[in-house]
JSON list of C-alpha atoms in Angstrom, two decimals:
[
{"chain": "A", "resi": 1, "resn": "MET", "atom": "CA", "xyz": [0.00, 0.00, -0.03]},
{"chain": "A", "resi": 2, "resn": "THR", "atom": "CA", "xyz": [1.16, 3.53, -0.91]},
{"chain": "A", "resi": 3, "resn": "ILE", "atom": "CA", "xyz": [0.08, 6.24, 1.65]},
{"chain": "A", "resi": 4, "resn": "GLY", "atom": "CA", "xyz": [0.50, 9.97, 1.01]},
{"chain": "A", "resi": 5, "resn": "TYR", "atom": "CA", "xyz": [1.27, 11.69, 4.56]},
{"chain": "A", "resi": 6, "resn": "ILE", "atom": "CA", "xyz": [0.14, 15.34, 5.01]},
{"chain": "A", "resi": 7, "resn": "ARG", "atom": "CA", "xyz": [0.66, 17.20, 8.01]},
{"chain": "A", "resi": 8, "resn": "THR", "atom": "CA", "xyz": [-0.30, 20.77, 9.00]},
{"chain": "A", "resi": 9, "resn": "SER", "atom": "CA", "xyz": [0.43, 22.58, 12.35]},
{"chain": "A", "resi": 10, "resn": "THR", "atom": "CA", "xyz": [-2.99, 24.35, 12.36]},
{"chain": "A", "resi": 11, "resn": "ASP", "atom": "CA", "xyz": [-6.30, 24.49, 10.87]},
{"chain": "A", "resi": 12, "resn": "LYS", "atom": "CA", "xyz": [-5.35, 27.66, 9.14]},
{"chain": "A", "resi": 13, "resn": "GLN", "atom": "CA", "xyz": [-2.92, 25.96, 6.97]},
{"chain": "A", "resi": 14, "resn": "THR", "atom": "CA", "xyz": [-4.03, 24.35, 3.77]},
{"chain": "A", "resi": 15, "resn": "THR", "atom": "CA", "xyz": [-3.08, 20.63, 2.65]},
{"chain": "A", "resi": 16, "resn": "LEU", "atom": "CA", "xyz": [-3.65, 21.29, -0.94]},
{"chain": "A", "resi": 17, "resn": "ASN", "atom": "CA", "xyz": [-0.02, 22.17, -1.66]},
{"chain": "A", "resi": 18, "resn": "GLN", "atom": "CA", "xyz": [1.21, 18.94, -0.12]},
{"chain": "A", "resi": 19, "resn": "ARG", "atom": "CA", "xyz": [-1.39, 16.91, -1.69]},
{"chain": "A", "resi": 20, "resn": "ASN", "atom": "CA", "xyz": [-0.63, 18.39, -5.10]},
{"chain": "A", "resi": 21, "resn": "GLU", "atom": "CA", "xyz": [3.18, 17.76, -4.66]},
{"chain": "A", "resi": 22, "resn": "ILE", "atom": "CA", "xyz": [2.62, 14.05, -3.82]},
{"chain": "A", "resi": 23, "resn": "LEU", "atom": "CA", "xyz": [0.09, 13.53, -6.69]},
{"chain": "A", "resi": 24, "resn": "GLU", "atom": "CA", "xyz": [2.42, 15.15, -9.16]},
{"chain": "A", "resi": 25, "resn": "TYR", "atom": "CA", "xyz": [5.40, 12.95, -7.99]},
{"chain": "A", "resi": 26, "resn": "SER", "atom": "CA", "xyz": [3.22, 9.72, -8.14]},
{"chain": "A", "resi": 27, "resn": "ASN", "atom": "CA", "xyz": [2.08, 10.64, -11.62]},
{"chain": "A", "resi": 28, "resn": "ARG", "atom": "CA", "xyz": [5.65, 11.44, -12.83]},
{"chain": "A", "resi": 29, "resn": "ASN", "atom": "CA", "xyz": [6.89, 8.18, -11.30]},
{"chain": "A", "resi": 30, "resn": "LYS", "atom": "CA", "xyz": [3.80, 6.12, -12.55]},
{"chain": "A", "resi": 31, "resn": "PHE", "atom": "CA", "xyz": [2.42, 4.74, -9.13]},
{"chain": "A", "resi": 32, "resn": "HIS", "atom": "CA", "xyz": [-0.86, 4.96, -7.37]},
{"chain": "A", "resi": 33, "resn": "ILE", "atom": "CA", "xyz": [-1.60, 6.48, -3.89]},
{"chain": "A", "resi": 34, "resn": "ASP", "atom": "CA", "xyz": [-3.82, 4.08, -2.16]},
{"chain": "A", "resi": 35, "resn": "GLU", "atom": "CA", "xyz": [-4.75, 6.54, 0.77]},
{"chain": "A", "resi": 36, "resn": "PHE", "atom": "CA", "xyz": [-3.89, 9.94, 2.25]},
{"chain": "A", "resi": 37, "resn": "ILE", "atom": "CA", "xyz": [-3.36, 10.46, 5.92]},
{"chain": "A", "resi": 38, "resn": "GLU", "atom": "CA", "xyz": [-3.99, 14.18, 6.77]},
{"chain": "A", "resi": 39, "resn": "VAL", "atom": "CA", "xyz": [-2.81, 15.21, 10.27]},
{"chain": "A", "resi": 40, "resn": "GLU", "atom": "CA", "xyz": [-3.45, 18.56, 11.89]},
{"chain": "A", "resi": 41, "resn": "MET", "atom": "CA", "xyz": [-0.91, 18.54, 14.71]},
{"chain": "A", "resi": 42, "resn": "SER", "atom": "CA", "xyz": [1.86, 20.82, 15.72]},
{"chain": "A", "resi": 43, "resn": "SER", "atom": "CA", "xyz": [5.36, 19.47, 15.29]},
{"chain": "A", "resi": 44, "resn": "ARG", "atom": "CA", "xyz": [5.75, 20.72, 19.01]},
{"chain": "A", "resi": 45, "resn": "LYS", "atom": "CA", "xyz": [3.80, 17.73, 20.17]},
{"chain": "A", "resi": 46, "resn": "SER", "atom": "CA", "xyz": [5.71, 14.87, 21.36]},
{"chain": "A", "resi": 47, "resn": "ILE", "atom": "CA", "xyz": [7.03, 12.36, 18.60]},
{"chain": "A", "resi": 48, "resn": "GLU", "atom": "CA", "xyz": [4.74, 9.58, 20.22]},
{"chain": "A", "resi": 49, "resn": "ASP", "atom": "CA", "xyz": [1.67, 11.77, 19.74]},
{"chain": "A", "resi": 50, "resn": "ARG", "atom": "CA", "xyz": [2.42, 12.46, 16.02]},
{"chain": "A", "resi": 51, "resn": "LYS", "atom": "CA", "xyz": [3.56, 8.87, 15.01]},
{"chain": "A", "resi": 52, "resn": "ILE", "atom": "CA", "xyz": [1.09, 6.53, 16.85]},
{"chain": "A", "resi": 53, "resn": "ASP", "atom": "CA", "xyz": [-1.63, 6.53, 14.12]},
{"chain": "A", "resi": 54, "resn": "LEU", "atom": "CA", "xyz": [0.93, 6.43, 11.28]},
{"chain": "A", "resi": 55, "resn": "LEU", "atom": "CA", "xyz": [2.87, 3.48, 12.88]},
{"chain": "A", "resi": 56, "resn": "GLN", "atom": "CA", "xyz": [-0.32, 1.46, 13.39]},
{"chain": "A", "resi": 57, "resn": "ARG", "atom": "CA", "xyz": [-1.59, 1.78, 9.92]},
{"chain": "A", "resi": 58, "resn": "LEU", "atom": "CA", "xyz": [1.69, 0.70, 8.16]},
{"chain": "A", "resi": 59, "resn": "ASN", "atom": "CA", "xyz": [2.87, -2.76, 7.29]},
{"chain": "A", "resi": 60, "resn": "GLU", "atom": "CA", "xyz": [6.02, -4.21, 5.99]},
{"chain": "A", "resi": 61, "resn": "GLY", "atom": "CA", "xyz": [6.42, -3.53, 2.39]},
{"chain": "A", "resi": 62, "resn": "ASP", "atom": "CA", "xyz": [4.22, -0.27, 2.48]},
{"chain": "A", "resi": 63, "resn": "THR", "atom": "CA", "xyz": [5.44, 3.10, 1.07]},
{"chain": "A", "resi": 64, "resn": "ILE", "atom": "CA", "xyz": [4.86, 6.44, 2.64]},
{"chain": "A", "resi": 65, "resn": "ILE", "atom": "CA", "xyz": [5.32, 9.56, 0.61]},
{"chain": "A", "resi": 66, "resn": "SER", "atom": "CA", "xyz": [5.39, 13.09, 2.09]},
{"chain": "A", "resi": 67, "resn": "SER", "atom": "CA", "xyz": [5.97, 16.42, 0.44]},
{"chain": "A", "resi": 68, "resn": "GLU", "atom": "CA", "xyz": [9.06, 17.07, 2.67]},
{"chain": "A", "resi": 69, "resn": "LEU", "atom": "CA", "xyz": [11.12, 15.85, 5.60]},
{"chain": "A", "resi": 70, "resn": "SER", "atom": "CA", "xyz": [9.92, 18.44, 8.07]},
{"chain": "A", "resi": 71, "resn": "ARG", "atom": "CA", "xyz": [6.41, 16.92, 7.98]},
{"chain": "A", "resi": 72, "resn": "PHE", "atom": "CA", "xyz": [7.86, 14.07, 9.94]},
{"chain": "A", "resi": 73, "resn": "GLY", "atom": "CA", "xyz": [9.52, 15.81, 12.86]},
{"chain": "A", "resi": 74, "resn": "ARG", "atom": "CA", "xyz": [10.95, 18.89, 14.61]},
{"chain": "A", "resi": 75, "resn": "SER", "atom": "CA", "xyz": [14.51, 17.95, 15.42]},
{"chain": "A", "resi": 76, "resn": "ILE", "atom": "CA", "xyz": [17.32, 16.01, 13.72]},
{"chain": "A", "resi": 77, "resn": "SER", "atom": "CA", "xyz": [17.31, 13.25, 16.35]},
{"chain": "A", "resi": 78, "resn": "GLU", "atom": "CA", "xyz": [13.52, 12.96, 16.06]},
{"chain": "A", "resi": 79, "resn": "LEU", "atom": "CA", "xyz": [13.46, 12.62, 12.30]},
{"chain": "A", "resi": 80, "resn": "LEU", "atom": "CA", "xyz": [16.51, 10.20, 12.28]},
{"chain": "A", "resi": 81, "resn": "SER", "atom": "CA", "xyz": [14.73, 8.13, 15.06]},
{"chain": "A", "resi": 82, "resn": "LEU", "atom": "CA", "xyz": [11.46, 7.90, 13.22]},
{"chain": "A", "resi": 83, "resn": "VAL", "atom": "CA", "xyz": [13.06, 7.27, 9.84]},
{"chain": "A", "resi": 84, "resn": "SER", "atom": "CA", "xyz": [15.13, 4.47, 11.47]},
{"chain": "A", "resi": 85, "resn": "GLU", "atom": "CA", "xyz": [12.15, 2.93, 13.03]},
{"chain": "A", "resi": 86, "resn": "LEU", "atom": "CA", "xyz": [10.06, 3.04, 9.84]},
{"chain": "A", "resi": 87, "resn": "THR", "atom": "CA", "xyz": [12.77, 1.51, 7.63]},
{"chain": "A", "resi": 88, "resn": "SER", "atom": "CA", "xyz": [13.58, -1.23, 10.10]},
{"chain": "A", "resi": 89, "resn": "LYS", "atom": "CA", "xyz": [10.02, -2.31, 9.71]},
{"chain": "A", "resi": 90, "resn": "LYS", "atom": "CA", "xyz": [10.67, -2.49, 5.85]},
{"chain": "A", "resi": 91, "resn": "ILE", "atom": "CA", "xyz": [8.67, 0.67, 5.05]},
{"chain": "A", "resi": 92, "resn": "THR", "atom": "CA", "xyz": [9.77, 2.79, 2.07]},
{"chain": "A", "resi": 93, "resn": "LEU", "atom": "CA", "xyz": [9.80, 6.52, 2.70]},
{"chain": "A", "resi": 94, "resn": "ILE", "atom": "CA", "xyz": [9.74, 9.09, -0.11]},
{"chain": "A", "resi": 95, "resn": "PHE", "atom": "CA", "xyz": [10.41, 12.79, 0.52]},
{"chain": "A", "resi": 96, "resn": "VAL", "atom": "CA", "xyz": [9.45, 14.73, -2.73]},
{"chain": "A", "resi": 97, "resn": "LYS", "atom": "CA", "xyz": [11.10, 18.01, -2.10]},
{"chain": "A", "resi": 98, "resn": "GLN", "atom": "CA", "xyz": [14.31, 16.44, -1.07]},
{"chain": "A", "resi": 99, "resn": "ASN", "atom": "CA", "xyz": [14.07, 13.94, -3.96]},
{"chain": "A", "resi": 100, "resn": "MET", "atom": "CA", "xyz": [15.05, 11.25, -1.41]},
{"chain": "A", "resi": 101, "resn": "LYS", "atom": "CA", "xyz": [13.81, 7.61, -1.34]},
{"chain": "A", "resi": 102, "resn": "LEU", "atom": "CA", "xyz": [14.83, 5.57, 1.66]},
{"chain": "A", "resi": 103, "resn": "ASP", "atom": "CA", "xyz": [14.22, 1.88, 2.21]},
{"chain": "A", "resi": 104, "resn": "SER", "atom": "CA", "xyz": [15.55, -0.88, 4.32]},
{"chain": "A", "resi": 105, "resn": "THR", "atom": "CA", "xyz": [18.23, -1.51, 1.57]},
{"chain": "A", "resi": 106, "resn": "ASN", "atom": "CA", "xyz": [19.68, 1.84, 1.45]},
{"chain": "A", "resi": 107, "resn": "THR", "atom": "CA", "xyz": [19.54, 3.52, 4.91]},
{"chain": "A", "resi": 108, "resn": "ASN", "atom": "CA", "xyz": [23.15, 2.41, 5.67]},
{"chain": "A", "resi": 109, "resn": "ASP", "atom": "CA", "xyz": [24.29, 4.19, 2.70]},
{"chain": "A", "resi": 110, "resn": "ILE", "atom": "CA", "xyz": [26.66, 6.96, 3.88]},
{"chain": "A", "resi": 111, "resn": "SER", "atom": "CA", "xyz": [25.40, 9.50, 1.33]},
{"chain": "A", "resi": 112, "resn": "ASN", "atom": "CA", "xyz": [21.83, 8.90, 2.35]},
{"chain": "A", "resi": 113, "resn": "LYS", "atom": "CA", "xyz": [22.78, 9.43, 6.11]},
{"chain": "A", "resi": 114, "resn": "VAL", "atom": "CA", "xyz": [24.62, 12.53, 5.14]},
{"chain": "A", "resi": 115, "resn": "LEU", "atom": "CA", "xyz": [21.72, 13.94, 3.08]},
{"chain": "A", "resi": 116, "resn": "LEU", "atom": "CA", "xyz": [19.04, 12.98, 5.62]},
{"chain": "A", "resi": 117, "resn": "SER", "atom": "CA", "xyz": [20.98, 14.57, 8.35]},
{"chain": "A", "resi": 118, "resn": "THR", "atom": "CA", "xyz": [21.54, 17.73, 6.38]},
{"chain": "A", "resi": 119, "resn": "PHE", "atom": "CA", "xyz": [17.90, 18.10, 5.43]},
{"chain": "A", "resi": 120, "resn": "ALA", "atom": "CA", "xyz": [16.79, 17.47, 8.92]},
{"chain": "A", "resi": 121, "resn": "LEU", "atom": "CA", "xyz": [19.26, 20.16, 10.27]},
{"chain": "A", "resi": 122, "resn": "LEU", "atom": "CA", "xyz": [18.04, 22.59, 7.54]},
{"chain": "A", "resi": 123, "resn": "ALA", "atom": "CA", "xyz": [14.42, 21.84, 8.62]},
{"chain": "A", "resi": 124, "resn": "GLU", "atom": "CA", "xyz": [15.20, 22.45, 12.40]},
{"chain": "A", "resi": 125, "resn": "LEU", "atom": "CA", "xyz": [17.01, 25.59, 11.58]},
{"chain": "A", "resi": 126, "resn": "GLU", "atom": "CA", "xyz": [14.13, 27.02, 9.48]},
{"chain": "A", "resi": 127, "resn": "ARG", "atom": "CA", "xyz": [11.72, 26.49, 12.47]},
{"chain": "A", "resi": 128, "resn": "ASP", "atom": "CA", "xyz": [14.07, 28.26, 14.65]},
{"chain": "A", "resi": 129, "resn": "PHE", "atom": "CA", "xyz": [14.54, 31.22, 12.28]},
{"chain": "A", "resi": 130, "resn": "ILE", "atom": "CA", "xyz": [10.54, 31.48, 11.97]},
{"chain": "A", "resi": 131, "resn": "SER", "atom": "CA", "xyz": [10.36, 31.62, 15.68]},
{"chain": "A", "resi": 132, "resn": "LEU", "atom": "CA", "xyz": [13.01, 34.15, 16.03]},
{"chain": "A", "resi": 133, "resn": "ARG", "atom": "CA", "xyz": [11.50, 36.31, 13.47]},
{"chain": "A", "resi": 134, "resn": "THR", "atom": "CA", "xyz": [8.06, 36.11, 15.15]},
{"chain": "A", "resi": 135, "resn": "THR", "atom": "CA", "xyz": [9.50, 37.01, 18.42]},
{"chain": "A", "resi": 136, "resn": "GLU", "atom": "CA", "xyz": [11.32, 39.95, 16.90]},
{"chain": "A", "resi": 137, "resn": "ALA", "atom": "CA", "xyz": [8.26, 41.27, 15.02]},
{"chain": "A", "resi": 138, "resn": "LEU", "atom": "CA", "xyz": [6.27, 41.12, 18.20]},
{"chain": "A", "resi": 139, "resn": "LYS", "atom": "CA", "xyz": [9.00, 43.03, 20.00]},
{"chain": "A", "resi": 140, "resn": "ALA", "atom": "CA", "xyz": [8.82, 45.76, 17.21]},
{"chain": "A", "resi": 141, "resn": "LYS", "atom": "CA", "xyz": [5.09, 46.04, 17.45]},
{"chain": "A", "resi": 142, "resn": "LYS", "atom": "CA", "xyz": [5.33, 46.47, 21.17]},
{"chain": "A", "resi": 143, "resn": "ALA", "atom": "CA", "xyz": [8.02, 49.22, 20.74]},
{"chain": "A", "resi": 144, "resn": "GLN", "atom": "CA", "xyz": [5.64, 50.92, 18.42]},
{"chain": "A", "resi": 145, "resn": "GLY", "atom": "CA", "xyz": [3.09, 50.98, 21.27]},
{"chain": "A", "resi": 146, "resn": "VAL", "atom": "CA", "xyz": [0.80, 48.36, 19.81]},
{"chain": "A", "resi": 147, "resn": "ILE", "atom": "CA", "xyz": [-0.99, 46.47, 22.64]},
{"chain": "A", "resi": 148, "resn": "LEU", "atom": "CA", "xyz": [-0.51, 42.91, 22.19]},
{"chain": "A", "resi": 149, "resn": "GLY", "atom": "CA", "xyz": [-2.96, 40.14, 23.38]},
{"chain": "A", "resi": 150, "resn": "LYS", "atom": "CA", "xyz": [-6.60, 40.14, 24.48]},
{"chain": "A", "resi": 151, "resn": "PRO", "atom": "CA", "xyz": [-8.07, 43.54, 25.57]},
{"chain": "A", "resi": 152, "resn": "LYS", "atom": "CA", "xyz": [-8.21, 44.16, 29.26]},
{"chain": "A", "resi": 153, "resn": "GLY", "atom": "CA", "xyz": [-11.56, 42.98, 30.78]},
{"chain": "A", "resi": 154, "resn": "THR", "atom": "CA", "xyz": [-12.17, 40.12, 28.14]},
{"chain": "A", "resi": 155, "resn": "VAL", "atom": "CA", "xyz": [-13.87, 37.32, 29.87]},
{"chain": "A", "resi": 156, "resn": "GLN", "atom": "CA", "xyz": [-13.65, 33.84, 28.37]},
{"chain": "A", "resi": 157, "resn": "GLY", "atom": "CA", "xyz": [-14.32, 30.43, 29.57]},
{"chain": "A", "resi": 158, "resn": "SER", "atom": "CA", "xyz": [-11.63, 28.29, 31.03]},
{"chain": "A", "resi": 159, "resn": "ILE", "atom": "CA", "xyz": [-11.05, 24.50, 31.42]},
{"chain": "A", "resi": 160, "resn": "PHE", "atom": "CA", "xyz": [-10.79, 25.29, 35.29]},
{"chain": "A", "resi": 161, "resn": "ASP", "atom": "CA", "xyz": [-14.27, 26.94, 35.50]},
{"chain": "A", "resi": 162, "resn": "LYS", "atom": "CA", "xyz": [-15.90, 23.75, 36.81]},
{"chain": "A", "resi": 163, "resn": "ASP", "atom": "CA", "xyz": [-13.31, 23.64, 39.64]}
]
């Protein structure tokens, strides 16, 4: 079975671009996607929370295709661990943007290890840069006198109201 894996961090993000990249790749390489798994979950969630459903649905010989490596994890160690776990179960991984195909026969290939580590590092750095830019933009707004957050006096429900 070939599964397209799509993950977004919030409901404000669209899955359309990832789906199109996966479908274009499968058309170019003449294979069929049997199913799409679409997950809306922040990469800040634990690796166990993000991978449980994915691992339970995959069997030996399956292929999972994703638009990019960063959809699988937040840090280098996390990505390498998940890739290792999947390939040890003889599951083939395809990352479209990185033009990388990993299976149990080529994970020990030194060039694949270098590429995988490099791409994982770049994905981790990009997330860090996004966070840094967001923090800087908020500081700049605050320096301009913009009041951030909810207006004073706003009342909203809390999960602790019942207590």
